[in-house]
PDB file of C-alpha atoms and ligand atoms in Angstrom:
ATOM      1  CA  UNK A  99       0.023  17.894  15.168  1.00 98.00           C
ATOM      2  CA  UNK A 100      -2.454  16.582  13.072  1.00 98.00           C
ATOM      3  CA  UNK A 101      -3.112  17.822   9.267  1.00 98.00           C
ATOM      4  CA  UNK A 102      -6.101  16.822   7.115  1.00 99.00           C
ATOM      5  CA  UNK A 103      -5.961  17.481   3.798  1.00 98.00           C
ATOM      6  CA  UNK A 104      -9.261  17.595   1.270  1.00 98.00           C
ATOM      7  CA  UNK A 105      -8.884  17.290  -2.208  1.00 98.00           C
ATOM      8  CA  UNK A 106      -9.978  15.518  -4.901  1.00 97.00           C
ATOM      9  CA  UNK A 107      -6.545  14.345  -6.441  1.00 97.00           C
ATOM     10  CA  UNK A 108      -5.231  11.875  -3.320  1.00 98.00           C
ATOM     11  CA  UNK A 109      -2.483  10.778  -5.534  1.00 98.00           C
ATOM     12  CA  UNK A 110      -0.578  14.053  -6.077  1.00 97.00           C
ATOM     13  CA  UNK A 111      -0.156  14.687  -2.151  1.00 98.00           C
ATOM     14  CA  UNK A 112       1.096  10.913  -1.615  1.00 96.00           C
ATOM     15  CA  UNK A 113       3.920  11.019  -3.116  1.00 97.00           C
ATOM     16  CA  UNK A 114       5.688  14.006  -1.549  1.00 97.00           C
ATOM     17  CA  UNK A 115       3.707  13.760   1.847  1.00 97.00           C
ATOM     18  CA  UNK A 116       5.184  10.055   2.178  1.00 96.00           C
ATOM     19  CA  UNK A 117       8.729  10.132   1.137  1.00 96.00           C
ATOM     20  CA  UNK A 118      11.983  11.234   3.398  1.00 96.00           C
ATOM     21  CA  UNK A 119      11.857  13.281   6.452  1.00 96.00           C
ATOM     22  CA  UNK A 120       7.862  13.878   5.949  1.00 97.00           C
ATOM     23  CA  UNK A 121       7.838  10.151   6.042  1.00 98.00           C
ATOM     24  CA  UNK A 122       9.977   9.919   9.104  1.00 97.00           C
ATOM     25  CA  UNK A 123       8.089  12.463  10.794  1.00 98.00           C
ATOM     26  CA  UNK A 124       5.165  10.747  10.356  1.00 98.00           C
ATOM     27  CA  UNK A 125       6.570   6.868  10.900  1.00 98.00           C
ATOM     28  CA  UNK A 126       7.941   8.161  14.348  1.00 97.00           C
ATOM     29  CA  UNK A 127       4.082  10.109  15.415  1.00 98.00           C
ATOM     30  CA  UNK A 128       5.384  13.772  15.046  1.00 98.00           C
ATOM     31  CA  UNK A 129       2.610  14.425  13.043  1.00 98.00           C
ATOM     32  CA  UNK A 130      -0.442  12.769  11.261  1.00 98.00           C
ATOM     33  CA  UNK A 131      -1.253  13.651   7.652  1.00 98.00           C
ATOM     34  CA  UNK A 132      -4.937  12.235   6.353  1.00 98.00           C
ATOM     35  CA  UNK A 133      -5.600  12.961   2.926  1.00 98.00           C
ATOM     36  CA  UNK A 134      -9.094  12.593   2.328  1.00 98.00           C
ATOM     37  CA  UNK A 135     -11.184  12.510  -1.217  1.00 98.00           C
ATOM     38  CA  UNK A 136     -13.554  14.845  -1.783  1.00 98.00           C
ATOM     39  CA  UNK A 137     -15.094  12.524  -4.050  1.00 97.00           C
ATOM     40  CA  UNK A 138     -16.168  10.118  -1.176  1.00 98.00           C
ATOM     41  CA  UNK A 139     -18.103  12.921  -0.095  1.00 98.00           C
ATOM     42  CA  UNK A 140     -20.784  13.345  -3.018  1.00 96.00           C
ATOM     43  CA  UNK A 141     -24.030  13.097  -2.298  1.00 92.00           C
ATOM     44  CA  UNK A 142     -23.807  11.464  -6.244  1.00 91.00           C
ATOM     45  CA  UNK A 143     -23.062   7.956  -5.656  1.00 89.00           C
ATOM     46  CA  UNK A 144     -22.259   6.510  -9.573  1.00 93.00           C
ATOM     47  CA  UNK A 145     -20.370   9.668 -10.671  1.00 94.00           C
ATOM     48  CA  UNK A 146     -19.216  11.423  -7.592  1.00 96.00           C
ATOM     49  CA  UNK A 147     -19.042  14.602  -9.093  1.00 96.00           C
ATOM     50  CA  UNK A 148     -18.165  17.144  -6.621  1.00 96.00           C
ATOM     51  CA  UNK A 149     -18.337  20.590  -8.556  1.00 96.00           C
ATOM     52  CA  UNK A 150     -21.545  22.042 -11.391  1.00 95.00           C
ATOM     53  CA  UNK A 151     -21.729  24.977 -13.239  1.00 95.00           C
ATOM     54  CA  UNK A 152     -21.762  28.510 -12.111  1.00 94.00           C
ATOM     55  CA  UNK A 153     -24.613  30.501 -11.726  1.00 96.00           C
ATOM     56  CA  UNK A 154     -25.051  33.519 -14.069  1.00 95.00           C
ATOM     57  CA  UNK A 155     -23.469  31.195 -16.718  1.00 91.00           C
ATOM     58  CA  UNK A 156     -19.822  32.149 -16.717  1.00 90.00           C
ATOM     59  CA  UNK A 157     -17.076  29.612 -18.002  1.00 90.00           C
ATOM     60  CA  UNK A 158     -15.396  26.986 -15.775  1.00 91.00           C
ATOM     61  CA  UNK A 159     -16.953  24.499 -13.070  1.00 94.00           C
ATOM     62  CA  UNK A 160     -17.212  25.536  -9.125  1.00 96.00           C
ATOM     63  CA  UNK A 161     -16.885  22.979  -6.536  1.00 96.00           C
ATOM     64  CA  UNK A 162     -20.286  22.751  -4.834  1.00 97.00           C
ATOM     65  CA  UNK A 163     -20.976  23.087  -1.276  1.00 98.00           C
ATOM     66  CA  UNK A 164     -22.423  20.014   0.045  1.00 98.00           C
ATOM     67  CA  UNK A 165     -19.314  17.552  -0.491  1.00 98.00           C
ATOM     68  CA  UNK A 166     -16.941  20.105   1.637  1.00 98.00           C
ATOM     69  CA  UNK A 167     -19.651  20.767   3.858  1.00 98.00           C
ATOM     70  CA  UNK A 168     -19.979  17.141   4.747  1.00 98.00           C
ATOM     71  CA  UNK A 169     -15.922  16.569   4.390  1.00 98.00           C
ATOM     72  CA  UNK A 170     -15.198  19.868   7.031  1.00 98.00           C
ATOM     73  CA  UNK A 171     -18.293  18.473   9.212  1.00 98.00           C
ATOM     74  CA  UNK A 172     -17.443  14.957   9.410  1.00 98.00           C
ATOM     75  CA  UNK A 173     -13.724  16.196  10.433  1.00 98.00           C
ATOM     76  CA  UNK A 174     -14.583  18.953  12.786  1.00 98.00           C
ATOM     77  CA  UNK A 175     -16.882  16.174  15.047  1.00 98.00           C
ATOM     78  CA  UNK A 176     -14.244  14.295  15.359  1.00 98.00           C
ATOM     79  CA  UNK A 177     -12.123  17.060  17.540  1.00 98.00           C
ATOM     80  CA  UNK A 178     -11.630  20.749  17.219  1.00 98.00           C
ATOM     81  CA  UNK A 179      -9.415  22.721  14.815  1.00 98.00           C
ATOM     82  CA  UNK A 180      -7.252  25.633  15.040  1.00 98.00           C
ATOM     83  CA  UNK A 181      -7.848  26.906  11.277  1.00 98.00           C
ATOM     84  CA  UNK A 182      -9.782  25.371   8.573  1.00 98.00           C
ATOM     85  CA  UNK A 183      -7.063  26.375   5.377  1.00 98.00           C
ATOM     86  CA  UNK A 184      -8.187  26.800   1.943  1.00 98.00           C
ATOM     87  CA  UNK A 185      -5.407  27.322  -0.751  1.00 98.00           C
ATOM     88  CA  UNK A 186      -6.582  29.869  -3.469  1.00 97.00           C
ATOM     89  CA  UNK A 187      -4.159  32.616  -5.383  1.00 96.00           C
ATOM     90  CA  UNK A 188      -6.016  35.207  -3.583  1.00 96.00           C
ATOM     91  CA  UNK A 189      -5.477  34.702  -0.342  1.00 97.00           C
ATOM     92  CA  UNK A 190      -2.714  36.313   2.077  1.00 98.00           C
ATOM     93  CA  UNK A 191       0.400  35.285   1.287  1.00 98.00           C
ATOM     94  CA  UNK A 192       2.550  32.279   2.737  1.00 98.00           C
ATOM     95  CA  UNK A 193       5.789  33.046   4.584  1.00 96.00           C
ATOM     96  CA  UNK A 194       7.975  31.976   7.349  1.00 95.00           C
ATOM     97  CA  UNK A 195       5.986  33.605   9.944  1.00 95.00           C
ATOM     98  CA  UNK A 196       2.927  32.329   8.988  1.00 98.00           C
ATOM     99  CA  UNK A 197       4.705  28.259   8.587  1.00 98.00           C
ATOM    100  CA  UNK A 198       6.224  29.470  12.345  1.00 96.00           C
ATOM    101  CA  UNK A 199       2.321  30.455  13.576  1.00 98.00           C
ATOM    102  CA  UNK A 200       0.612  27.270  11.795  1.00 98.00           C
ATOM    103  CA  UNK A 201       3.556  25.009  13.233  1.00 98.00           C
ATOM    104  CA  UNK A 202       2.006  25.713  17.049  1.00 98.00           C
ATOM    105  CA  UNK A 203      -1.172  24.451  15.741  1.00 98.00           C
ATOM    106  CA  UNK A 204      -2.799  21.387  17.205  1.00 98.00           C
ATOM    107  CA  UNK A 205      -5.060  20.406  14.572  1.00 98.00           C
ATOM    108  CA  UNK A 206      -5.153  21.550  10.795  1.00 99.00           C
ATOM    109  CA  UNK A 207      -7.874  21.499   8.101  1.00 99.00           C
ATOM    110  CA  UNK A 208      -6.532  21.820   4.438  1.00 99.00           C
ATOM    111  CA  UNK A 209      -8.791  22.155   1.400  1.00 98.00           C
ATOM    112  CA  UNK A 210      -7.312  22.027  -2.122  1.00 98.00           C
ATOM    113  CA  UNK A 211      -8.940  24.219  -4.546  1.00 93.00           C
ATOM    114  CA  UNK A 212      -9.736  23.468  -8.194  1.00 86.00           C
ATOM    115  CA  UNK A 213     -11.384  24.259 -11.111  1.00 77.00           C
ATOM    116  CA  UNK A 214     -12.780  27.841 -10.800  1.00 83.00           C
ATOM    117  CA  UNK A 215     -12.955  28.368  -7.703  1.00 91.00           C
ATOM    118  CA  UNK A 216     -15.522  26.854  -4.611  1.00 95.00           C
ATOM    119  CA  UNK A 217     -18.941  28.089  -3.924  1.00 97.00           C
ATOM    120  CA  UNK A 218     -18.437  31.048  -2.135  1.00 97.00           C
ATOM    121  CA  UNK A 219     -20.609  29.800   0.913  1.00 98.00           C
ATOM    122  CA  UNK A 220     -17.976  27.594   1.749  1.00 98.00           C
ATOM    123  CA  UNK A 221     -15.655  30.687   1.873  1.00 97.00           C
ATOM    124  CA  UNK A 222     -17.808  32.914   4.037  1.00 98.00           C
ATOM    125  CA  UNK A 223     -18.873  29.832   6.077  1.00 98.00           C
ATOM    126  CA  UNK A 224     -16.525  27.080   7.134  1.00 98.00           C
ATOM    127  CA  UNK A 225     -12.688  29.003   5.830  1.00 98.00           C
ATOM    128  CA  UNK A 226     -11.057  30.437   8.277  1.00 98.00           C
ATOM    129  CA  UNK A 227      -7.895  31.034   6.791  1.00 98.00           C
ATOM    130  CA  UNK A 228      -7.206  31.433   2.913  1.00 98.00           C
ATOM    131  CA  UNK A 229      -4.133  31.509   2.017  1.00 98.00           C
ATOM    132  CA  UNK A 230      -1.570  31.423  -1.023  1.00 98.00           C
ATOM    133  CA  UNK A 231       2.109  30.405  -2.130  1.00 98.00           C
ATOM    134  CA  UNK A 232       2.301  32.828  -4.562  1.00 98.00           C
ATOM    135  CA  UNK A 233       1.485  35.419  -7.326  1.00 97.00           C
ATOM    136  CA  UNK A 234       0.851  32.541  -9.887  1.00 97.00           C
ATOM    137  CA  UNK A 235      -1.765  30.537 -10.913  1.00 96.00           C
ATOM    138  CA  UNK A 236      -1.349  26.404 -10.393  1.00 97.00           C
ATOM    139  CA  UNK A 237      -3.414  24.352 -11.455  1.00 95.00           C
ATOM    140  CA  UNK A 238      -5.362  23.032  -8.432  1.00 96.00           C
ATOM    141  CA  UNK A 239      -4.330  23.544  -4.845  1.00 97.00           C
ATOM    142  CA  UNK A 240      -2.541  20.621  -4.337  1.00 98.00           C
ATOM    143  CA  UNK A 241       0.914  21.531  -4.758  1.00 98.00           C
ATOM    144  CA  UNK A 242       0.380  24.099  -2.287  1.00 98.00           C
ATOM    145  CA  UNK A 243      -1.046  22.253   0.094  1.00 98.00           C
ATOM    146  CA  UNK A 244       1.969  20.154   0.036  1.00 98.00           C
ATOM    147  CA  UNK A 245       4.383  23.176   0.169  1.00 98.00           C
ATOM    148  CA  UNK A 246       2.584  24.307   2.992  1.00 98.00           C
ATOM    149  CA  UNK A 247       2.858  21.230   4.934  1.00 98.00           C
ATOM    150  CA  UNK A 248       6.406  20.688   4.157  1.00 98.00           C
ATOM    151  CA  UNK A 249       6.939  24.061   5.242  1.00 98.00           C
ATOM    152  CA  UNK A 250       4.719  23.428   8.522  1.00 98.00           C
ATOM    153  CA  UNK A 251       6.312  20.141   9.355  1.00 98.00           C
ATOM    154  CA  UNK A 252       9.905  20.502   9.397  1.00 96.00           C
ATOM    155  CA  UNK A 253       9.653  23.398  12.170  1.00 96.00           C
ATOM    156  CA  UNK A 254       7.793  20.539  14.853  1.00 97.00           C
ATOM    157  CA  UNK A 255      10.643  19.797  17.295  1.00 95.00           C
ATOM    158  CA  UNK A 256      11.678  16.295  16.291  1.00 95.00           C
ATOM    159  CA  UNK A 257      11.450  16.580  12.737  1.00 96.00           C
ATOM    160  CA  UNK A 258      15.005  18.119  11.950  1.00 94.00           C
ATOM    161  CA  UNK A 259      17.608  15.767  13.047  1.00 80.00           C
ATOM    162  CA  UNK A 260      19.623  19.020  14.365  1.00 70.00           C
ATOM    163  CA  UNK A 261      16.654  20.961  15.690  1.00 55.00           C
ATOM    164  CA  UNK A 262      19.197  24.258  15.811  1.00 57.00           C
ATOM    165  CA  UNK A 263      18.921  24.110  12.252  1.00 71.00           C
ATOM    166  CA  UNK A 264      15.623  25.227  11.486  1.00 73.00           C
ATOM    167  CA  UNK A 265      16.312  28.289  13.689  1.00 68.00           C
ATOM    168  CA  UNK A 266      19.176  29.087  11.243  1.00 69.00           C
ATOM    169  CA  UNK A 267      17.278  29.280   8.608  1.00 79.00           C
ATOM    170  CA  UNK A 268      16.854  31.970   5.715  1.00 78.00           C
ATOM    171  CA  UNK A 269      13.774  33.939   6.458  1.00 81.00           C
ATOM    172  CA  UNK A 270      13.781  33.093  10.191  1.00 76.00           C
ATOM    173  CA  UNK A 271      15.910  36.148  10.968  1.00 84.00           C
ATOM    174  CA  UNK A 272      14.964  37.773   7.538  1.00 90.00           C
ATOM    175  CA  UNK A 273      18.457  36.905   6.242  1.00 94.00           C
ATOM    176  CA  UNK A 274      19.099  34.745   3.390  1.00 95.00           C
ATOM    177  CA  UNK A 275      21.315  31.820   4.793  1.00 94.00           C
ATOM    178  CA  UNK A 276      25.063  31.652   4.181  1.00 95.00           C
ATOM    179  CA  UNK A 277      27.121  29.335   0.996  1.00 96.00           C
ATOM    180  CA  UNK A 278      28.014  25.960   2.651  1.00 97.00           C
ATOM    181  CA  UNK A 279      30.740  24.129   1.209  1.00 97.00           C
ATOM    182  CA  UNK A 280      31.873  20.344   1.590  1.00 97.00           C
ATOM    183  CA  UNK A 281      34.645  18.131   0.461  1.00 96.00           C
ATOM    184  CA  UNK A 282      37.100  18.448  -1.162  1.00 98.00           C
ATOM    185  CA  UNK A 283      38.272  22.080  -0.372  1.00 98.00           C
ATOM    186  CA  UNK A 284      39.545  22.183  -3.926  1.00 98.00           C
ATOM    187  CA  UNK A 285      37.450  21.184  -6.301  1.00 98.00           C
ATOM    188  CA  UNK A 286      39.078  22.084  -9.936  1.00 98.00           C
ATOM    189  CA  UNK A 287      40.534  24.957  -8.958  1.00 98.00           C
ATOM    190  CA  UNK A 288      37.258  25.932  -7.327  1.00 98.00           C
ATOM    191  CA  UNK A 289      38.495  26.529  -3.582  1.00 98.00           C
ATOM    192  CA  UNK A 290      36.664  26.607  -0.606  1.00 98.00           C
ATOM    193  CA  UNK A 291      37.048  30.058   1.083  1.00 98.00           C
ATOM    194  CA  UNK A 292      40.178  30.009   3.453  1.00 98.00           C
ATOM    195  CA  UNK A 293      38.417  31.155   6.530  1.00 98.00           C
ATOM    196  CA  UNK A 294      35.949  28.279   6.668  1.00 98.00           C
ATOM    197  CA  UNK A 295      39.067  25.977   6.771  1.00 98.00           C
ATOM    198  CA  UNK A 296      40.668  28.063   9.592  1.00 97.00           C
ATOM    199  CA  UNK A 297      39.220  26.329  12.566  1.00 97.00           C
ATOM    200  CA  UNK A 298      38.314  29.515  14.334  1.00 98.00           C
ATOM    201  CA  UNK A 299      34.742  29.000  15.218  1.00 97.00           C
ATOM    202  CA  UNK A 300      34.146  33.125  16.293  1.00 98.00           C
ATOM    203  CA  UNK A 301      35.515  34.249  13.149  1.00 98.00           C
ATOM    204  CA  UNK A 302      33.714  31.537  10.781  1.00 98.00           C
ATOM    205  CA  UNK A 303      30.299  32.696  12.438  1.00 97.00           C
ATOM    206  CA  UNK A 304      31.399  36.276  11.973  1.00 98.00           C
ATOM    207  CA  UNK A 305      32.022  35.559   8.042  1.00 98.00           C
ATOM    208  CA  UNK A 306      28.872  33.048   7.365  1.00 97.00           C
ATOM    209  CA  UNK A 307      26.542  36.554   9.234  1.00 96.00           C
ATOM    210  CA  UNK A 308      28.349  39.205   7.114  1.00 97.00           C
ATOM    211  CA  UNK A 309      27.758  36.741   3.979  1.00 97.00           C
ATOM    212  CA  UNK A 310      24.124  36.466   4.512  1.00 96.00           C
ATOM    213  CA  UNK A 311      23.796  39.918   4.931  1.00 96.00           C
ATOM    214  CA  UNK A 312      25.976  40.445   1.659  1.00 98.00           C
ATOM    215  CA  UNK A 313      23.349  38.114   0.080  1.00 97.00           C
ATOM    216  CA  UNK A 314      20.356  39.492   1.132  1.00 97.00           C
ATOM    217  CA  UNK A 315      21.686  43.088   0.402  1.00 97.00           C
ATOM    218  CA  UNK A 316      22.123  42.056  -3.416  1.00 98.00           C
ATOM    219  CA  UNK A 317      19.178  38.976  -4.026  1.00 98.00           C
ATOM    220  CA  UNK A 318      16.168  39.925  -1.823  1.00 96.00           C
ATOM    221  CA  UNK A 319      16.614  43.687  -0.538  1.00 97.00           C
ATOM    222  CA  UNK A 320      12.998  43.632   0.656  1.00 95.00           C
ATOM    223  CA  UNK A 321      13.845  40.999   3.455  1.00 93.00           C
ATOM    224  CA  UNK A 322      15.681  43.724   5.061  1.00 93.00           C
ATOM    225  CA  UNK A 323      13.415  46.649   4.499  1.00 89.00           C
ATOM    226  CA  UNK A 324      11.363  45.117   7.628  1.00 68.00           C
TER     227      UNK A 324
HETATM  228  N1  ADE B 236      -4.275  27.377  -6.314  1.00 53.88           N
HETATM  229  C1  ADE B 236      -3.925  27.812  -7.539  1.00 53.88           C
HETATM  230  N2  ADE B 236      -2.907  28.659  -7.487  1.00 53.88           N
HETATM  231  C2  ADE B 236      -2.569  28.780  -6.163  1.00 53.88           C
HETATM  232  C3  ADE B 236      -1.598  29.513  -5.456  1.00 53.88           C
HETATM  233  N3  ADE B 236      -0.745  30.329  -6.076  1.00 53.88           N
HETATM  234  N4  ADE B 236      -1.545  29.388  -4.118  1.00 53.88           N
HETATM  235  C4  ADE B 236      -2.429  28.586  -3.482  1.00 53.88           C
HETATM  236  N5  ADE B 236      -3.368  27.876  -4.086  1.00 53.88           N
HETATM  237  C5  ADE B 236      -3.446  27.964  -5.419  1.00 53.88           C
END
């Protein structure tokens, strides 16, 4: 899988998109993540401004076509892509399903929002997928991006170490996942529950299913209202 990402803050992506398994996955060719700055697409060579002021003279800057025009064109003549992202608070909502769909993916555009918003041509024209991480407003699209490809990543076979675990996910079977507990069994009085110490693989599984149901009953009823 490949992932390009278009924004015009590089340096809040590298950090998190380079560091532990996202850094393994990419160091051993699971996946290729190219951030690219917008800013090297402005037609306005000294300042490379990338965004101007809305028509009918409302507050805030818009990002202005041509840059992501050229950014998306430039990309998409270089091969084809399954979905051209763009990562706004109103679009549909990321989940699990939608990480599991987007993991299948061959090739992946991703353009970070900012400022007010992008001219809506872009929108109607070159998106073909808008989505968001949540009912909250950040302050560019970054961070989502980021969640999104962390999200994205860890479900290509490879990535994982134990690729079983990603199947036993919460979400994946719209049950929270069970407690885990390590060393020492008795931590300050704080004890590890017996049956997990028992040895008896049926019944541990059997306690760790009725647990995450337990959970999911109490923290996130809705999971289960599917
Ligand atoms: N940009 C700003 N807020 C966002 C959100 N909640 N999801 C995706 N992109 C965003």
């Amino acid at each position: 899988m490949r992932i390009d990402i278009i924004t015009v803050l590089p340096e809040i992506l590298e950090s998190p998109l380079n560091n532990s398994i996202l850094k393994r996955a990419q160091d051993r060719h699971l996946v290729e993540i190219c951030i690219h700055n917008l800013r090297d697409y402005s037609s306005d060579k000294k300042h490379r401004h990338v965004d101007d002021y809305p028509f009918g003279g409302s507050a805030g800057m818009v990002m202005q076509c041509e840059p992501i025009d050229r950014a998306i064109t430039h990309l998409k003549n270089q091969r084809s892509y399954d979905e051209v992202i763009f990562t706004t608070p109103d679009g549909e909502r990321f989940s699990q399903p939608l990480a599991n769909e987007l993991s299948l993916c061959e090739n992946l555009i991703i353009l970070c929002g900012h400022y007010k918003g992008i001219d809506h041509r872009i929108r109607e024209h070159l998106i073909t997928r808008e989505i968001s991480i949540g009912d909250y407003v950040l302050t560019g699209g970054e961070l989502a991006a980021v969640v999104m490809a962390d999200a994205i990543i860890r479900l290509l076979p490879g990535v994982i170490s134990d690729e079983q675990s990603a199947l036993f996910d919460s979400f994946q079977d719209h049950l929270l996942a069970p407690p885990v507990y390590t060393r020492p069994a008795d931590y300050k009085g704080w004890k590890v529950p017996e049956i997990l110490l028992s040895g008896h693989e049926a019944k541990i599984r059997e306690w760790e299913l009725q647990q995450s149901i337990e959970r999911t009953k109490r923290l996130r009823p809705d999971l289960l209202e599917d």
